[in-house]
Structure formats: structure tokens, C-alpha cells
């Protein structure tokens, strides 16, 4: 199964008393990967900035830009057309003995238990039990993400971008970012390299060609099992043609869609909207 998706992602800030200048990074350009191909992508920024584009350490395309004129609003519109496809199931390829020091050294950055992902003590006890009964890392990974999916409720707006995995576990609620962070911590605590993936998700299980719908910025994970295996812990599914990859990294801190600093005498308000259309 293949889709062609058009994504229009609009975001930015309204400044209560205007901004004199702002300096920003946008991670809103989808990646071309073995599972998806970017046919077209552009970013339009208002007011007109000075900008340049580069690829960061994690392989994500970053548009860095500066606005030096006074402005009351900053608007970033990213429009992309991406071909996506079903991802074949990957076999569980490695055993615990294959997670050697060489593997851990190669993927050391995806093993760090930062505050974003570190499991709470109560959760760690449950994970230790799963680890003891799992024959392979892949078995443990599926058991861990299934546990988190069963125990946590998905509640939009229940957490913030600064919420840690331990906070979400304590609340027993979260959003896709929290499910991803909790899953990363569970895997890394067992010595399995795992990374954060962000992008978009078409909300319909059977998208209608030509219909524009309100989409979602979304987050999921990949873990190393001889090769990278993707999983969407929020929805308990393997990512497929409805998922569009934009950025990868250790956690949300490596992949926010828009991040920057600005000079203003008042407050600011973030706005976000995502529209997704299946073209074929």
C-alpha cells in the first residue's frame, strides 16, 4: 500500500507587544528514507527573514532564520508532498549477547537515560520483571511498549513539552511525546539503543483521496534490533503509510518543529495547525 500525502504545517508566534527581533530554527522538512520519498517541500516565513538550511547531527533538515525588523507575528508555513508506503515487518534479529560493547559504543547516544526519558522507580521494577522473562531484546521491547500502552491513558493537553517520562508515569496520562519518552527510557534501561522520531500522522485509518483533514504532529520511536525497527507506542501499531518522518534524535529536545529566542517587552502565544491531504 502506498500513499501520496500533502502536508501543510502552519506555526508561529503572536507577540503581545510585538518583537524587535527573533532568531529561530525550524525542523519541518520531511526526510527521504527507504520508506518515504519527498517529492516537494518548501518553507515560507513571514516577515521575510535571512535564512539558511543545513542538516543537523541527527540527519534532520533545519531551516535557521533571523528576523531583524519589528513584527507582531511570526508565521512559518511548511508545505510538503511525500510518497509513503507500507513498511514490511522486520524479524527479531539479535539476542541479548549481541548487544555487545561495540554496539553500545556505536549507538551510545541512543542509550542515555536523560531526565526526558529516565523511568520512575516503580516502572523500573516492572521493567526488570519483563527483562527477566524475555528471550530476546525484541521480545522485551514489545512487552515494554505494550505495558505502557495498557497503563497510560492518551489525554490531549494533559502534559506539556517540558513533561518528563517520570512525570507522565506518575500522572498515568500523556500525549504522543510522553509515550515515546517512556518507551525510550524502558528500552535504554535494558541496554537497547532507541531513538525518538517526530513527524506527522494522518488521523484516518483509510484516508479518502482528495479530502483535506486536520492532521497531527506526532512522535514515535525506533529501536535497534540488528536494524532499526519503528513502533508507534501511542497507537500500538507499526508506522506505515499514514506516518511521515521529519526528524530523529535522542528525545524531543533534538527535534522541536520550531525553536528560537526573541526580543519583546510582553508575552507570546504559540499557534499550530496541520492539514493533511491524500493525493493518491
Short mmCIF file of C-alpha atoms in Angstrom, two decimals:
data_model
loop_
_atom_site.label_atom_id
_atom_site.label_comp_id
_atom_site.label_asym_id
_atom_site.label_seq_id
_atom_site.Cartn_x
_atom_site.Cartn_y
_atom_site.Cartn_z
CA UNK A 1 0.00 0.00 0.00
CA UNK A 2 1.34 3.43 -0.96
CA UNK A 3 0.03 6.94 -0.36
CA UNK A 4 0.94 10.35 -1.64
CA UNK A 5 0.35 12.90 1.10
CA UNK A 6 0.41 16.69 1.07
CA UNK A 7 1.16 18.21 4.47
CA UNK A 8 0.67 21.88 5.29
CA UNK A 9 2.10 22.73 8.70
CA UNK A 10 1.48 26.28 9.93
CA UNK A 11 3.05 27.50 13.15
CA UNK A 12 4.50 30.61 14.72
CA UNK A 13 4.08 33.17 17.46
CA UNK A 14 1.86 36.14 18.21
CA UNK A 15 3.74 38.69 20.32
CA UNK A 16 1.57 40.58 22.78
CA UNK A 17 3.63 43.78 22.47
CA UNK A 18 5.48 42.96 19.29
CA UNK A 19 9.02 41.66 18.87
CA UNK A 20 12.05 43.68 17.85
CA UNK A 21 13.93 40.65 16.52
CA UNK A 22 13.82 36.85 16.59
CA UNK A 23 16.26 34.03 15.87
CA UNK A 24 14.80 30.60 15.10
CA UNK A 25 15.25 27.05 13.86
CA UNK A 26 12.51 25.13 12.04
CA UNK A 27 12.53 21.34 11.70
CA UNK A 28 9.55 20.99 9.38
CA UNK A 29 11.03 19.40 6.23
CA UNK A 30 10.32 15.65 5.90
CA UNK A 31 13.18 13.22 5.40
CA UNK A 32 13.69 11.00 2.39
CA UNK A 33 14.17 7.47 3.77
CA UNK A 34 13.84 3.91 2.43
CA UNK A 35 10.15 4.08 3.42
CA UNK A 36 9.25 7.56 2.12
CA UNK A 37 10.29 9.91 -0.67
CA UNK A 38 9.94 13.69 -0.54
CA UNK A 39 8.73 14.96 -3.92
CA UNK A 40 8.49 18.61 -2.95
CA UNK A 41 8.99 20.71 0.16
CA UNK A 42 9.15 24.42 0.86
CA UNK A 43 9.07 26.70 3.88
CA UNK A 44 7.59 30.21 3.73
CA UNK A 45 8.31 32.61 6.58
CA UNK A 46 6.62 35.93 7.35
CA UNK A 47 8.11 38.51 7.88
CA UNK A 48 10.75 37.75 5.24
CA UNK A 49 13.91 36.61 7.08
CA UNK A 50 17.54 35.98 6.41
CA UNK A 51 17.79 32.19 6.34
CA UNK A 52 19.95 29.21 5.51
CA UNK A 53 19.44 25.45 5.53
CA UNK A 54 21.60 22.67 6.92
CA UNK A 55 21.39 19.06 8.07
CA UNK A 56 21.94 18.57 11.79
CA UNK A 57 23.92 15.86 13.58
CA UNK A 58 20.89 13.53 13.62
CA UNK A 59 20.20 13.89 9.89
CA UNK A 60 17.28 16.32 10.18
CA UNK A 61 16.92 19.22 7.75
CA UNK A 62 16.97 22.50 9.68
CA UNK A 63 15.95 25.92 8.38
CA UNK A 64 17.70 28.54 10.50
CA UNK A 65 16.40 32.10 10.13
CA UNK A 66 16.57 35.56 11.64
CA UNK A 67 14.06 38.43 11.55
CA UNK A 68 15.60 41.81 12.42
CA UNK A 69 12.59 44.04 11.78
CA UNK A 70 9.88 44.78 14.37
CA UNK A 71 6.93 42.40 13.96
CA UNK A 72 3.78 41.45 15.86
CA UNK A 73 3.51 37.92 14.42
CA UNK A 74 5.93 35.31 13.14
CA UNK A 75 4.41 32.75 10.78
CA UNK A 76 6.08 29.66 9.33
CA UNK A 77 4.26 27.59 6.71
CA UNK A 78 5.86 24.30 5.59
CA UNK A 79 4.23 22.54 2.64
CA UNK A 80 5.43 19.11 1.52
CA UNK A 81 4.36 16.32 -0.81
CA UNK A 82 5.60 12.90 0.26
CA UNK A 83 5.21 9.38 -1.13
CA UNK A 84 4.86 6.86 1.69
CA UNK A 85 4.46 3.09 1.77
CA UNK A 86 3.74 0.13 3.99
CA UNK A 87 6.81 -0.98 5.91
CA UNK A 88 7.47 -4.76 5.83
CA UNK A 89 7.65 -6.44 9.23
CA UNK A 90 11.23 -6.93 10.37
CA UNK A 91 12.34 -10.14 12.11
CA UNK A 92 13.74 -10.10 15.63
CA UNK A 93 17.34 -10.47 14.62
CA UNK A 94 19.51 -10.13 17.71
CA UNK A 95 19.86 -11.78 21.10
CA UNK A 96 20.92 -10.18 24.36
CA UNK A 97 24.50 -11.33 23.76
CA UNK A 98 24.54 -9.33 20.52
CA UNK A 99 24.23 -6.06 22.44
CA UNK A 100 27.99 -6.01 22.78
CA UNK A 101 30.21 -3.14 23.98
CA UNK A 102 30.89 -2.36 20.30
CA UNK A 103 27.16 -1.97 19.62
CA UNK A 104 26.70 0.12 22.75
CA UNK A 105 29.63 2.31 21.76
CA UNK A 106 28.30 2.82 18.23
CA UNK A 107 24.85 3.83 19.45
CA UNK A 108 25.89 5.30 22.80
CA UNK A 109 23.86 8.49 22.31
CA UNK A 110 20.69 6.42 22.00
CA UNK A 111 21.36 4.75 25.36
CA UNK A 112 21.49 7.88 27.53
CA UNK A 113 18.90 7.95 30.33
CA UNK A 114 18.35 11.69 30.42
CA UNK A 115 15.68 13.36 32.55
CA UNK A 116 13.42 13.33 29.48
CA UNK A 117 13.27 9.51 29.37
CA UNK A 118 14.53 8.00 32.65
CA UNK A 119 11.97 5.55 34.11
CA UNK A 120 10.42 6.14 37.52
CA UNK A 121 11.45 3.64 40.22
CA UNK A 122 8.04 1.91 40.20
CA UNK A 123 8.14 1.48 36.43
CA UNK A 124 11.72 0.22 36.55
CA UNK A 125 10.64 -2.62 38.86
CA UNK A 126 8.01 -3.71 36.33
CA UNK A 127 10.54 -3.48 33.50
CA UNK A 128 13.05 -5.62 35.40
CA UNK A 129 10.43 -8.35 35.57
CA UNK A 130 9.84 -8.15 31.82
CA UNK A 131 13.57 -8.24 31.15
CA UNK A 132 13.99 -11.41 33.20
CA UNK A 133 11.37 -13.28 31.16
CA UNK A 134 12.23 -12.01 27.66
CA UNK A 135 14.34 -14.31 25.50
CA UNK A 136 15.35 -11.58 23.05
CA UNK A 137 15.62 -7.78 23.06
CA UNK A 138 12.78 -7.65 20.53
CA UNK A 139 10.53 -9.65 22.87
CA UNK A 140 11.31 -7.28 25.72
CA UNK A 141 10.76 -4.20 23.54
CA UNK A 142 7.28 -5.32 22.50
CA UNK A 143 6.36 -6.31 26.05
CA UNK A 144 7.55 -2.95 27.41
CA UNK A 145 5.69 -0.80 24.87
CA UNK A 146 2.56 -2.93 25.33
CA UNK A 147 2.75 -2.40 29.10
CA UNK A 148 2.99 1.37 28.66
CA UNK A 149 0.13 1.43 26.18
CA UNK A 150 -2.07 -0.50 28.61
CA UNK A 151 -1.18 1.51 31.70
CA UNK A 152 -1.26 5.08 30.35
CA UNK A 153 -4.27 6.96 29.04
CA UNK A 154 -3.84 9.17 25.99
CA UNK A 155 -5.30 12.55 27.03
CA UNK A 156 -4.65 15.53 24.70
CA UNK A 157 -3.42 18.55 26.61
CA UNK A 158 -2.70 16.58 29.80
CA UNK A 159 1.03 17.32 29.70
CA UNK A 160 3.40 19.98 28.38
CA UNK A 161 6.52 19.82 26.21
CA UNK A 162 8.61 20.04 29.38
CA UNK A 163 6.96 16.98 30.99
CA UNK A 164 9.38 14.13 31.70
CA UNK A 165 8.70 10.42 31.38
CA UNK A 166 8.64 10.07 35.17
CA UNK A 167 6.04 12.86 35.42
CA UNK A 168 3.83 11.22 32.81
CA UNK A 169 4.10 7.85 34.56
CA UNK A 170 3.09 9.44 37.86
CA UNK A 171 0.05 11.02 36.21
CA UNK A 172 -0.75 7.85 34.22
CA UNK A 173 -1.68 10.11 31.28
CA UNK A 174 0.16 11.69 28.43
CA UNK A 175 0.39 12.58 24.77
CA UNK A 176 2.45 11.04 21.98
CA UNK A 177 5.66 12.72 23.18
CA UNK A 178 5.23 11.16 26.61
CA UNK A 179 4.52 7.68 25.21
CA UNK A 180 7.68 8.00 23.13
CA UNK A 181 9.83 9.20 26.03
CA UNK A 182 8.55 6.46 28.34
CA UNK A 183 9.24 3.82 25.68
CA UNK A 184 12.75 5.14 25.06
CA UNK A 185 13.55 5.00 28.75
CA UNK A 186 12.22 1.45 29.06
CA UNK A 187 14.36 0.26 26.15
CA UNK A 188 17.53 2.11 27.07
CA UNK A 189 17.31 0.92 30.68
CA UNK A 190 17.61 -2.61 29.27
CA UNK A 191 20.60 -1.69 27.12
CA UNK A 192 18.66 -1.47 23.83
CA UNK A 193 19.56 1.58 21.68
CA UNK A 194 16.41 3.55 20.90
CA UNK A 195 15.72 6.90 19.26
CA UNK A 196 12.95 9.48 19.07
CA UNK A 197 11.12 10.09 15.78
CA UNK A 198 8.85 13.04 15.07
CA UNK A 199 6.67 13.86 12.10
CA UNK A 200 3.03 13.70 11.07
CA UNK A 201 0.19 11.21 11.24
CA UNK A 202 -2.90 11.11 9.03
CA UNK A 203 -5.69 10.50 11.58
CA UNK A 204 -7.87 8.29 9.38
CA UNK A 205 -7.14 4.55 9.07
CA UNK A 206 -8.44 4.75 5.48
CA UNK A 207 -7.71 8.23 4.10
CA UNK A 208 -10.02 9.48 1.32
CA UNK A 209 -8.26 10.73 -1.80
CA UNK A 210 -8.67 14.49 -2.18
CA UNK A 211 -10.04 15.11 1.30
CA UNK A 212 -8.14 17.60 3.47
CA UNK A 213 -8.28 16.79 7.19
CA UNK A 214 -6.86 18.19 10.38
CA UNK A 215 -3.69 16.19 10.90
CA UNK A 216 -1.35 15.80 13.82
CA UNK A 217 2.24 16.45 14.71
CA UNK A 218 3.21 13.07 16.07
CA UNK A 219 6.04 11.22 17.79
CA UNK A 220 7.09 7.58 17.85
CA UNK A 221 10.27 5.54 18.31
CA UNK A 222 12.79 3.21 16.69
CA UNK A 223 14.88 0.61 18.48
CA UNK A 224 17.96 -1.26 17.29
CA UNK A 225 17.39 -4.97 16.56
CA UNK A 226 20.19 -5.55 14.07
CA UNK A 227 18.49 -2.78 12.11
CA UNK A 228 16.16 -0.01 13.19
CA UNK A 229 12.61 -1.14 13.97
CA UNK A 230 9.90 1.53 14.20
CA UNK A 231 6.93 1.48 16.57
CA UNK A 232 4.17 3.96 17.40
CA UNK A 233 3.61 3.38 21.15
CA UNK A 234 0.69 5.81 21.36
CA UNK A 235 -1.40 3.81 18.90
CA UNK A 236 0.29 0.42 19.43
CA UNK A 237 1.00 -0.02 15.71
CA UNK A 238 3.99 -0.21 13.43
CA UNK A 239 4.32 3.07 11.49
CA UNK A 240 3.08 2.79 7.92
CA UNK A 241 1.93 4.94 5.01
CA UNK A 242 -0.03 7.28 7.30
CA UNK A 243 3.19 8.29 9.11
CA UNK A 244 5.59 10.90 7.70
CA UNK A 245 9.06 11.19 9.26
CA UNK A 246 10.50 14.68 9.76
CA UNK A 247 13.16 14.41 12.47
CA UNK A 248 15.09 11.93 14.60
CA UNK A 249 17.17 12.30 17.73
CA UNK A 250 17.60 11.30 21.35
CA UNK A 251 14.36 12.91 22.56
CA UNK A 252 12.04 15.85 21.91
CA UNK A 253 14.85 18.27 22.72
CA UNK A 254 16.61 17.29 19.48
CA UNK A 255 13.57 17.73 17.22
CA UNK A 256 11.11 20.55 18.08
CA UNK A 257 9.34 21.86 14.94
CA UNK A 258 10.09 25.48 15.86
CA UNK A 259 12.51 26.78 18.45
CA UNK A 260 14.10 30.16 18.97
CA UNK A 261 14.60 33.29 21.01
CA UNK A 262 13.08 36.73 20.56
CA UNK A 263 13.23 40.25 21.96
CA UNK A 264 9.91 41.58 23.28
CA UNK A 265 8.50 43.58 26.19
CA UNK A 266 5.46 41.32 26.54
CA UNK A 267 4.36 37.72 26.30
CA UNK A 268 3.96 35.43 23.31
CA UNK A 269 1.46 32.84 22.16
CA UNK A 270 2.30 29.81 20.02
CA UNK A 271 -0.12 28.72 17.30
CA UNK A 272 -0.04 25.43 15.37
CA UNK A 273 -2.11 23.85 12.64
CA UNK A 274 -1.56 20.79 10.45
CA UNK A 275 -3.57 19.89 7.34
CA UNK A 276 -3.03 16.61 5.51
CA UNK A 277 -4.47 15.62 2.13
CA UNK A 278 -4.15 12.24 0.49
CA UNK A 279 -3.44 12.96 -3.18
CA UNK A 280 -3.45 9.34 -4.34
#
